[in-house]
Short mmCIF file of C-alpha atoms in Angstrom, two decimals:
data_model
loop_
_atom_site.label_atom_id
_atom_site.label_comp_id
_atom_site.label_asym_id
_atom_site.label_seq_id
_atom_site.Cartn_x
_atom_site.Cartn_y
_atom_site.Cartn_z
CA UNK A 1 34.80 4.27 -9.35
CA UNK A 2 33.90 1.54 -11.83
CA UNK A 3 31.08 -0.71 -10.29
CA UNK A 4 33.25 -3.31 -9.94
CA UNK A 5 35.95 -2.18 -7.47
CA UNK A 6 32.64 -0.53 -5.55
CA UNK A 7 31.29 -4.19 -5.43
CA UNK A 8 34.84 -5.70 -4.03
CA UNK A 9 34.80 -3.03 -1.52
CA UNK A 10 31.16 -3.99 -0.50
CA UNK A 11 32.20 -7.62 -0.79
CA UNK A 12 34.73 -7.51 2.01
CA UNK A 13 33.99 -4.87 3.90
CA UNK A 14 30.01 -7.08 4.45
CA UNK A 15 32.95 -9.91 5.56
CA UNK A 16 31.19 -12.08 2.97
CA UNK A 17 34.99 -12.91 0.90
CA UNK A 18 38.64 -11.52 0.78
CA UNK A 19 41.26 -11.05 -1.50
CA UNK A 20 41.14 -13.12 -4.68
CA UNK A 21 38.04 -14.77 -3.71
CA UNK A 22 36.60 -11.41 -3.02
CA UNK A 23 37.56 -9.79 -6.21
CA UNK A 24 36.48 -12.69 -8.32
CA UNK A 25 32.85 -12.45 -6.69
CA UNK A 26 33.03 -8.83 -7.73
CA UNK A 27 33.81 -9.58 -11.28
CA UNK A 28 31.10 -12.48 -11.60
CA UNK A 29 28.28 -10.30 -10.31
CA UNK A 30 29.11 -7.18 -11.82
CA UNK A 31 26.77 -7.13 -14.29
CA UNK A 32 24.23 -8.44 -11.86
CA UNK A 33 25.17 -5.07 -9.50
CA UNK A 34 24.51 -2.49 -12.62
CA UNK A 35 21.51 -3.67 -13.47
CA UNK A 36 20.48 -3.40 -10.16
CA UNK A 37 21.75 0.07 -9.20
CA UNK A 38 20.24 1.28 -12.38
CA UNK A 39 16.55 0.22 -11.45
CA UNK A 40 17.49 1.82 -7.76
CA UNK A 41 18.10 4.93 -9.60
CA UNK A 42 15.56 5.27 -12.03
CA UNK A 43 13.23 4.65 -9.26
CA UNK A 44 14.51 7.17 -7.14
CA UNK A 45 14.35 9.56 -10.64
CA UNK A 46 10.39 9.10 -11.22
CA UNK A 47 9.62 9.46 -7.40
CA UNK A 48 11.42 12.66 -7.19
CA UNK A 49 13.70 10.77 -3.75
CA UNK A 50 17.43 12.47 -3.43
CA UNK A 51 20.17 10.48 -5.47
CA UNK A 52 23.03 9.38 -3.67
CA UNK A 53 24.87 8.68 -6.78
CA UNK A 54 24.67 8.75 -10.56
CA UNK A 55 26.25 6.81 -13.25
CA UNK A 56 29.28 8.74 -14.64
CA UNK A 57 28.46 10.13 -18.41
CA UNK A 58 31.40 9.13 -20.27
CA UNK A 59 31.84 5.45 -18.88
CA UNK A 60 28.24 3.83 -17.90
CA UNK A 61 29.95 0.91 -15.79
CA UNK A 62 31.56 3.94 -13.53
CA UNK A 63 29.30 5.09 -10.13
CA UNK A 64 30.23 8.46 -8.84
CA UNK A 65 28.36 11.04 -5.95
CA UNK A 66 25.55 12.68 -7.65
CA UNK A 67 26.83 15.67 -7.29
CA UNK A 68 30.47 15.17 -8.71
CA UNK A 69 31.53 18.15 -11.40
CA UNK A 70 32.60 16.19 -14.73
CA UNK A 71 34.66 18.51 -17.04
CA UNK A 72 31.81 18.76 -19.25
CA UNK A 73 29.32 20.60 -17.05
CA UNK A 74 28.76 24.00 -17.84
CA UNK A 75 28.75 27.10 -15.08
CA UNK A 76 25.19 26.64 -14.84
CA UNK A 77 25.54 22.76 -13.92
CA UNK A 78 28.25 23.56 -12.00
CA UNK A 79 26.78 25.80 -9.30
CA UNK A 80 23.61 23.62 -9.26
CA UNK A 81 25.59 20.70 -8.30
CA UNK A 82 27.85 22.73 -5.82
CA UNK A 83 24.30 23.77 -4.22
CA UNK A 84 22.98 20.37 -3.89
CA UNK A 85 26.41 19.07 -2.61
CA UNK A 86 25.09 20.60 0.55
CA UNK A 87 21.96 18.29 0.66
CA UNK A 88 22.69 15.80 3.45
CA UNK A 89 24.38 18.83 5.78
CA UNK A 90 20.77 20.41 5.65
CA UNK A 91 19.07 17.43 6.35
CA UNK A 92 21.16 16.85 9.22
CA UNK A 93 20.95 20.43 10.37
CA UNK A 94 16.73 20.60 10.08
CA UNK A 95 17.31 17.18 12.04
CA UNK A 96 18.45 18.70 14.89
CA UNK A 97 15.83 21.54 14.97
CA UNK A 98 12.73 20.84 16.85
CA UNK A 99 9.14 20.13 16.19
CA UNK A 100 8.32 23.77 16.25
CA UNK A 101 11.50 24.66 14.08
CA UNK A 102 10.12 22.14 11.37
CA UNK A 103 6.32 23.89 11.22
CA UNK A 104 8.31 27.22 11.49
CA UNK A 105 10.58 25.84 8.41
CA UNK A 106 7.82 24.24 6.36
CA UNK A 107 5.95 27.77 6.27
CA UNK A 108 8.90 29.38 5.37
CA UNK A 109 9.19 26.74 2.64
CA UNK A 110 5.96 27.79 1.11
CA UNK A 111 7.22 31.59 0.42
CA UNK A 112 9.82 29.41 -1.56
CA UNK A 113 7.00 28.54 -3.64
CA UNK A 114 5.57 31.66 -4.67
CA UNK A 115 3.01 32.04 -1.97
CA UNK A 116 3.15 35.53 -0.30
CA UNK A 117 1.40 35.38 2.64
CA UNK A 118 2.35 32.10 4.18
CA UNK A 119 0.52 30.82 7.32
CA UNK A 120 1.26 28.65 10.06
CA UNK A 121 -1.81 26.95 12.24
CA UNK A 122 -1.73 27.07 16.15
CA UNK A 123 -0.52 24.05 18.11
CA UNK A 124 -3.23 23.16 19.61
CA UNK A 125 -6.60 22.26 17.93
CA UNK A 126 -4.61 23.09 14.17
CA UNK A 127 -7.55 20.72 12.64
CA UNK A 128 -4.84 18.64 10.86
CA UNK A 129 -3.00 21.05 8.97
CA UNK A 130 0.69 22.55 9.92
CA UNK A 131 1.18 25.18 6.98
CA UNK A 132 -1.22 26.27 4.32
CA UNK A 133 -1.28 29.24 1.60
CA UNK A 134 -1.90 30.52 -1.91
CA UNK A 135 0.12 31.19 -4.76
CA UNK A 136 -0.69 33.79 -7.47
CA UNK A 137 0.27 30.98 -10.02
CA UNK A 138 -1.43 33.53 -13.17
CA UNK A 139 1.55 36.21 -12.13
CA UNK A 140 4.12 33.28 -12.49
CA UNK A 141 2.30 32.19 -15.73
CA UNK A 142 2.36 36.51 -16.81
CA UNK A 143 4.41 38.61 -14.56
CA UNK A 144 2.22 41.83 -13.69
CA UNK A 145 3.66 44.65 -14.89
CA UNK A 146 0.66 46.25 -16.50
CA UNK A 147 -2.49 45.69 -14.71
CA UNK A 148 -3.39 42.03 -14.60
CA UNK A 149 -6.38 40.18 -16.49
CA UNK A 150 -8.06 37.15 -15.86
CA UNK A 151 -4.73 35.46 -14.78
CA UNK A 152 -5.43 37.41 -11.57
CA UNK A 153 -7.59 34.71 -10.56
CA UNK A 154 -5.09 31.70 -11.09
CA UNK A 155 -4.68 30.96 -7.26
CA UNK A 156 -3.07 27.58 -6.61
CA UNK A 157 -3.19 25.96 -2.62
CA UNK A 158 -0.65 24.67 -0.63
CA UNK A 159 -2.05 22.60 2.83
CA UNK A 160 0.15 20.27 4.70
CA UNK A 161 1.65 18.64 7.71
CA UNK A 162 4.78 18.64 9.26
CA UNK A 163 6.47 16.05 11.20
CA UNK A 164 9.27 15.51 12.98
CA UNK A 165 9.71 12.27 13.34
CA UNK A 166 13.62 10.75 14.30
CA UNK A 167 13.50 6.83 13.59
CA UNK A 168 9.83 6.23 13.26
CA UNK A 169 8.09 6.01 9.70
CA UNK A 170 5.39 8.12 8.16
CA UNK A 171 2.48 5.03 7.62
CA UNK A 172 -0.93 5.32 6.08
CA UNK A 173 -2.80 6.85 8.78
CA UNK A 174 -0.62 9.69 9.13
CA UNK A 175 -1.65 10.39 5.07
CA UNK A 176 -5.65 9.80 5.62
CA UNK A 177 -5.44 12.25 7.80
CA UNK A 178 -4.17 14.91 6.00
CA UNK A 179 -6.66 13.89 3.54
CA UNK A 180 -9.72 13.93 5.46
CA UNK A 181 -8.22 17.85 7.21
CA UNK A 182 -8.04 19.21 4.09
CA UNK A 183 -11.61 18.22 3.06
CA UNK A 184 -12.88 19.26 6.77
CA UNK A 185 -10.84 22.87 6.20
CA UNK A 186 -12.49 23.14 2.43
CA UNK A 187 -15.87 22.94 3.79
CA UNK A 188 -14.83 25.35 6.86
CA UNK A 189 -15.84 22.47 9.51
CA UNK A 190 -13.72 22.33 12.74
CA UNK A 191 -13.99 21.68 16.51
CA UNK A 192 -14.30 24.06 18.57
CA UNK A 193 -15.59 28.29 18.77
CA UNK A 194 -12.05 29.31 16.79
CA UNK A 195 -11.19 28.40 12.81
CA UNK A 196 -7.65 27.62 13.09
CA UNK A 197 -7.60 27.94 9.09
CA UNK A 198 -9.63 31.62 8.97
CA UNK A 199 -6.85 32.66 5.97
CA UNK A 200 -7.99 29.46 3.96
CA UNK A 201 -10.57 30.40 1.58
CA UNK A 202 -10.23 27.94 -1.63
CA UNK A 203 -12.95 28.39 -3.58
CA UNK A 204 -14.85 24.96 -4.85
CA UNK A 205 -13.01 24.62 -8.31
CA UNK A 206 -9.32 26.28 -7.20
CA UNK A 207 -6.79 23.44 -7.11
CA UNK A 208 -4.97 22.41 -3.77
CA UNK A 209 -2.08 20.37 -3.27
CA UNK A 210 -1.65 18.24 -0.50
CA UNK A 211 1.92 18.15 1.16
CA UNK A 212 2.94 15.71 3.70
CA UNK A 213 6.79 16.64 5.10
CA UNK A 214 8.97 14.61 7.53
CA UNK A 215 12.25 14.37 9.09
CA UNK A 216 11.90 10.74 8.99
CA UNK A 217 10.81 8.08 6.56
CA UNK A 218 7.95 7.21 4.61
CA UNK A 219 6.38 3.76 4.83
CA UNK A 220 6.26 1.84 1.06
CA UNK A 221 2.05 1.21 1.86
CA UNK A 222 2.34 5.64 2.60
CA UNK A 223 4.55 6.02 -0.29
CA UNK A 224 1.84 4.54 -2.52
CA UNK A 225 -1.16 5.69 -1.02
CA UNK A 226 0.64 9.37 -1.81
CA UNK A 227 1.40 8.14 -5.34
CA UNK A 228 -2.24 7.20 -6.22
CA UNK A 229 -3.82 10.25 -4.24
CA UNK A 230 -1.52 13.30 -5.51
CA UNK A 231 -0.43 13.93 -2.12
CA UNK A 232 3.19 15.52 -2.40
CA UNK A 233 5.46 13.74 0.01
CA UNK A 234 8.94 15.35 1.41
CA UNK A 235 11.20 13.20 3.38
CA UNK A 236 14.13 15.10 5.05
CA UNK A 237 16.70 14.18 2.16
CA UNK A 238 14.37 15.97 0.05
CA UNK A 239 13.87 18.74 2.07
CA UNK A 240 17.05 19.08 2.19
CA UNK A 241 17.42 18.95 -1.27
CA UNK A 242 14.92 21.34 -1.62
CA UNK A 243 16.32 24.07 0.53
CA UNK A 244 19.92 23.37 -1.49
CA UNK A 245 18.70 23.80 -4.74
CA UNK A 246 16.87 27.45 -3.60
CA UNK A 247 20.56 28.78 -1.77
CA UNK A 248 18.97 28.48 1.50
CA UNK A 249 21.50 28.31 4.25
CA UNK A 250 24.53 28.62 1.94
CA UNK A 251 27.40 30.51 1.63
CA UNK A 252 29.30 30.72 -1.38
CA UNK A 253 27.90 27.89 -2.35
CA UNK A 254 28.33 26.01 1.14
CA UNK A 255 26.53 25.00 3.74
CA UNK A 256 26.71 27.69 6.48
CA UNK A 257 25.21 27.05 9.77
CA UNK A 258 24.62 30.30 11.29
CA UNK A 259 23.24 31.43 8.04
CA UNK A 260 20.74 28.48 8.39
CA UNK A 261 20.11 29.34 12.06
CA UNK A 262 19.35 33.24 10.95
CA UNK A 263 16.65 32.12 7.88
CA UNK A 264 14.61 30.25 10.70
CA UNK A 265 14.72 33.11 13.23
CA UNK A 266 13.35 35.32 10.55
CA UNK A 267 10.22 36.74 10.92
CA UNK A 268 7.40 35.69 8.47
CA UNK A 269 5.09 38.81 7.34
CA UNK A 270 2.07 37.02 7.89
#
């Protein structure tokens, strides 16, 4: 759709003009609108947020769903774009999951990246953290096939915290926190008789990453207190994205509910 007819749509159906007068708003700010839309999605490109729509790759004043198959894509493109079609259908089902389904999901979500032995915290008294393991990054670096070498030794941290949150926003506080449990889990300090971390043994110069996941929204003061601190932030969009782009919940290339329903009732091997 060429940015122009989008912009007379948005014109009258905001009741701010109709017909002629409507159209010749559209045509006086289209420019205006582009320019616009183009920061809004080269924002959303560096921060890694799910794209509604792209710019089309033969005519740069068209707008079309990010996901729309243009007779150019290859097979490859294709089924990657078929996959992420599904985005917002995944969002909305994790959405309707509950709190426990989300902690559930997130470790589940962490076998997605490479760890093995994902592990979920209790509850109660979790210190902080929802969902925490280690990848064997060296074996994704060198696949073992003969005994390994030093790459053995490459072990990369995931820690984070799930919530599921339906109109409220994800603010600052939420992301100190997450901060100051990681730090507290790294030098093995916690309240209470019982370590709710016992599997979480980073050693002083192993790197961890810091992931902060929500059903809801992130605040813009959270957004770049993340930015400037490395946390990784996940927003539902994105984790629906996420679970999309790895075939989770899909069948033939669509979104499948009972097939979502039967990855979270999985059992983890913990």
């Amino acid at each position: 759709m060429s940015a122009e007819t989008l912009l007379r749509a948005i014109v009258i159906g905001e009741g701010w003009a109709e017909g002629e007068e409507a159209a010749e708003n559209a045509e006086k700010w289209a420019s205006k609108f582009l320019e616009r839309a183009r920061t809004f999605l080269n924002r959303a490109v560096e921060d890694g947020t799910y794209q509604h729509y792209c710019f089309n790759s033969g005519n740069p004043d068209y707008l079309q769903g990010s996901c729309y198959c243009e007779p150019g894509d290859d097979a490859e493109v294709l089924k990657a774009k078929r996959r992420r079609a599904n985005t917002l259908k995944l969002y909305q089902a994790i959405s309707a999951r509950t709190a426990d389904d989300l902690e559930l999901l997130c470790v589940k979500l962490l076998r997605l990246l490479g760890v093995s032995r994902p592990n979920g915290t209790p509850r109660a008294g979790d210190g902080g953290v929802d969902f925490y393991g280690y990848s064997n990054f060296g074996f994704i670096l060198k696949p073992e096939i003969l005994p390994a070498g030093a790459e053995k030794h490459m072990r990369v941290w995931f820690v984070g915290q799930a919530k599921h949150y339906d109109a409220s926003q994800v603010g600052t506080k939420d992301i100190r926190e997450i901060v100051g449990s990681v730090s507290l889990a790294r030098a093995k300090l916690f309240a209470g008789e019982k370590d709710p971390m016992r599997q979480f043994s980073a050693r002083l110069c192993e790197p961890v990453f810091s992931m902060f996941i929500t059903t809801g929204r992130f605040s813009r003061d959270s957004k770049d207190l993340m930015k400037k601190s490395g946390i990784i932030p996940m927003d539902g969009p994105q984790l629906g994205q996420f679970l999309a782009d790895n075939g989770i919940g899909l069948t033939d290339d669509l979104f499948d509910q009972n097939e979502f329903d039967d990855w979270i009732s999985q059992e983890e091997d913990v």
